[in-house]
mmCIF file of C-alpha atoms in Angstrom:
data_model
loop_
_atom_site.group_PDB
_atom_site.id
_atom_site.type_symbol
_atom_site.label_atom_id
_atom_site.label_comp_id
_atom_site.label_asym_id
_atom_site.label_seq_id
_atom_site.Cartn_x
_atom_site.Cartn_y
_atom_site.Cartn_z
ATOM 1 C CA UNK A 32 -11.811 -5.233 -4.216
ATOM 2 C CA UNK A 33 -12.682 -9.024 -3.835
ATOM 3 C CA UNK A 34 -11.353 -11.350 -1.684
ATOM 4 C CA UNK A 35 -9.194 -13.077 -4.549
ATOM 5 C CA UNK A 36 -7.819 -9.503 -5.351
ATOM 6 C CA UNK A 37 -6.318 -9.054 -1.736
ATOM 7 C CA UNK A 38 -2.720 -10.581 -1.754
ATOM 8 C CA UNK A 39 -1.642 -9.164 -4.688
ATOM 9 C CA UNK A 40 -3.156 -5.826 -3.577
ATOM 10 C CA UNK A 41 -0.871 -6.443 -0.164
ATOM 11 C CA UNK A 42 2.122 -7.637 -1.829
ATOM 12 C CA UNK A 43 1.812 -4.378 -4.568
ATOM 13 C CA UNK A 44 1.837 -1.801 -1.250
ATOM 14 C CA UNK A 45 4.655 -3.897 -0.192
ATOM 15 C CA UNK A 46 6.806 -3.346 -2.893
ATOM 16 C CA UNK A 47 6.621 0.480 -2.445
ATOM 17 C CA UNK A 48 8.018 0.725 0.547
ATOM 18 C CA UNK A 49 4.535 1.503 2.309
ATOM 19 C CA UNK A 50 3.925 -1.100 5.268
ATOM 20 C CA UNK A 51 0.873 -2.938 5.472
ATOM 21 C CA UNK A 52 -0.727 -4.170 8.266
ATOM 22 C CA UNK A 53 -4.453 -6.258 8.523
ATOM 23 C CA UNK A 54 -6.827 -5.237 11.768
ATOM 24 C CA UNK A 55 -9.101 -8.471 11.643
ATOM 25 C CA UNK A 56 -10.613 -9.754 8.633
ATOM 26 C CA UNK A 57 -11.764 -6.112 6.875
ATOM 27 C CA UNK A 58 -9.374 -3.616 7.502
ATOM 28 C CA UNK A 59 -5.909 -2.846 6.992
ATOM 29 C CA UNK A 60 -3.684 0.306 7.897
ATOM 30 C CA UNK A 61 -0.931 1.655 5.969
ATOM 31 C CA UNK A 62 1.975 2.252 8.002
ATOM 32 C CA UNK A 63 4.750 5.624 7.992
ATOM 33 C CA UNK A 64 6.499 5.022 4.576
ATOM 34 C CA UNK A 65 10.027 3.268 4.960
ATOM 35 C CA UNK A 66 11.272 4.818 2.141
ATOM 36 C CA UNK A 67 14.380 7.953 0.819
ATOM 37 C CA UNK A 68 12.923 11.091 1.260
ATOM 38 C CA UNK A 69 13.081 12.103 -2.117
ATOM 39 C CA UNK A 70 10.945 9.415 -2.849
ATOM 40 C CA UNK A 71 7.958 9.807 -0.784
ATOM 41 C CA UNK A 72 5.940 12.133 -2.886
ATOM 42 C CA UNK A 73 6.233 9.759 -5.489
ATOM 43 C CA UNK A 74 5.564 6.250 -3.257
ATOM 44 C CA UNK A 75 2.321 8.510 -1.856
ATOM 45 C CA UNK A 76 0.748 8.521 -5.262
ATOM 46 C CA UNK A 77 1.641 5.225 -5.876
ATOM 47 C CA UNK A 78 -0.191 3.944 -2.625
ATOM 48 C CA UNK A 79 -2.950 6.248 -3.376
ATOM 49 C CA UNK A 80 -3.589 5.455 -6.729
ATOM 50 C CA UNK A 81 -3.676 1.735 -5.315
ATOM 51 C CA UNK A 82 -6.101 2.509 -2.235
ATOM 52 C CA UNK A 83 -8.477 3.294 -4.554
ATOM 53 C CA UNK A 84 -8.985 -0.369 -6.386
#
Protein backbone atom coordinates (compact mmCIF):
# COMPACT_ATOMS: atom_id res chain seq x y z
CA UNK A 1 0.00 0.00 0.00
CA UNK A 2 1.41 3.59 -0.66
CA UNK A 3 1.18 6.40 1.30
CA UNK A 4 -1.59 8.06 -1.03
CA UNK A 5 -3.58 4.71 -0.64
CA UNK A 6 -3.81 5.07 3.27
CA UNK A 7 -6.99 7.20 4.08
CA UNK A 8 -9.16 5.59 1.96
CA UNK A 9 -7.78 2.23 3.18
CA UNK A 10 -8.68 3.74 6.94
CA UNK A 11 -11.89 5.20 6.09
CA UNK A 12 -12.93 1.58 4.09
CA UNK A 13 -12.15 -0.45 7.68
CA UNK A 14 -14.16 2.25 9.14
CA UNK A 15 -17.15 1.72 7.40
CA UNK A 16 -17.30 -1.97 8.51
CA UNK A 17 -17.62 -1.53 11.77
CA UNK A 18 -13.87 -2.66 12.48
CA UNK A 19 -11.98 0.19 14.53
CA UNK A 20 -8.83 1.45 13.41
CA UNK A 21 -6.24 2.76 15.27
CA UNK A 22 -2.42 4.16 13.94
CA UNK A 23 0.76 3.20 16.42
CA UNK A 24 3.24 5.92 14.96
CA UNK A 25 3.79 6.46 11.44
CA UNK A 26 3.82 2.46 10.16
CA UNK A 27 1.50 0.55 11.97
CA UNK A 28 -2.01 0.36 12.73
CA UNK A 29 -4.16 -2.18 14.88
CA UNK A 30 -7.55 -3.27 14.21
CA UNK A 31 -9.65 -3.03 17.12
CA UNK A 32 -12.65 -5.82 18.63
CA UNK A 33 -15.37 -5.40 15.89
CA UNK A 34 -18.31 -3.01 17.00
CA UNK A 35 -20.62 -4.69 15.07
CA UNK A 36 -24.35 -7.37 15.42
CA UNK A 37 -23.23 -10.63 15.99
CA UNK A 38 -24.65 -12.07 13.10
CA UNK A 39 -22.57 -9.94 11.23
CA UNK A 40 -19.13 -10.57 12.29
CA UNK A 41 -18.25 -13.50 10.16
CA UNK A 42 -19.11 -11.51 7.37
CA UNK A 43 -17.30 -7.90 8.55
CA UNK A 44 -14.08 -10.48 9.28
CA UNK A 45 -13.76 -11.26 5.63
CA UNK A 46 -14.40 -7.98 4.69
CA UNK A 47 -11.43 -6.60 6.89
CA UNK A 48 -9.40 -9.45 5.79
CA UNK A 49 -9.84 -9.27 2.31
CA UNK A 50 -8.82 -5.47 2.87
CA UNK A 51 -5.61 -6.22 5.13
CA UNK A 52 -4.28 -7.74 2.39
CA UNK A 53 -3.97 -4.53 -0.19
Amino acid sequence: MTEDQISDFVEDIRETGCPIDAIGDALYVLDELDVSEQDVERVSREVHVMSLR
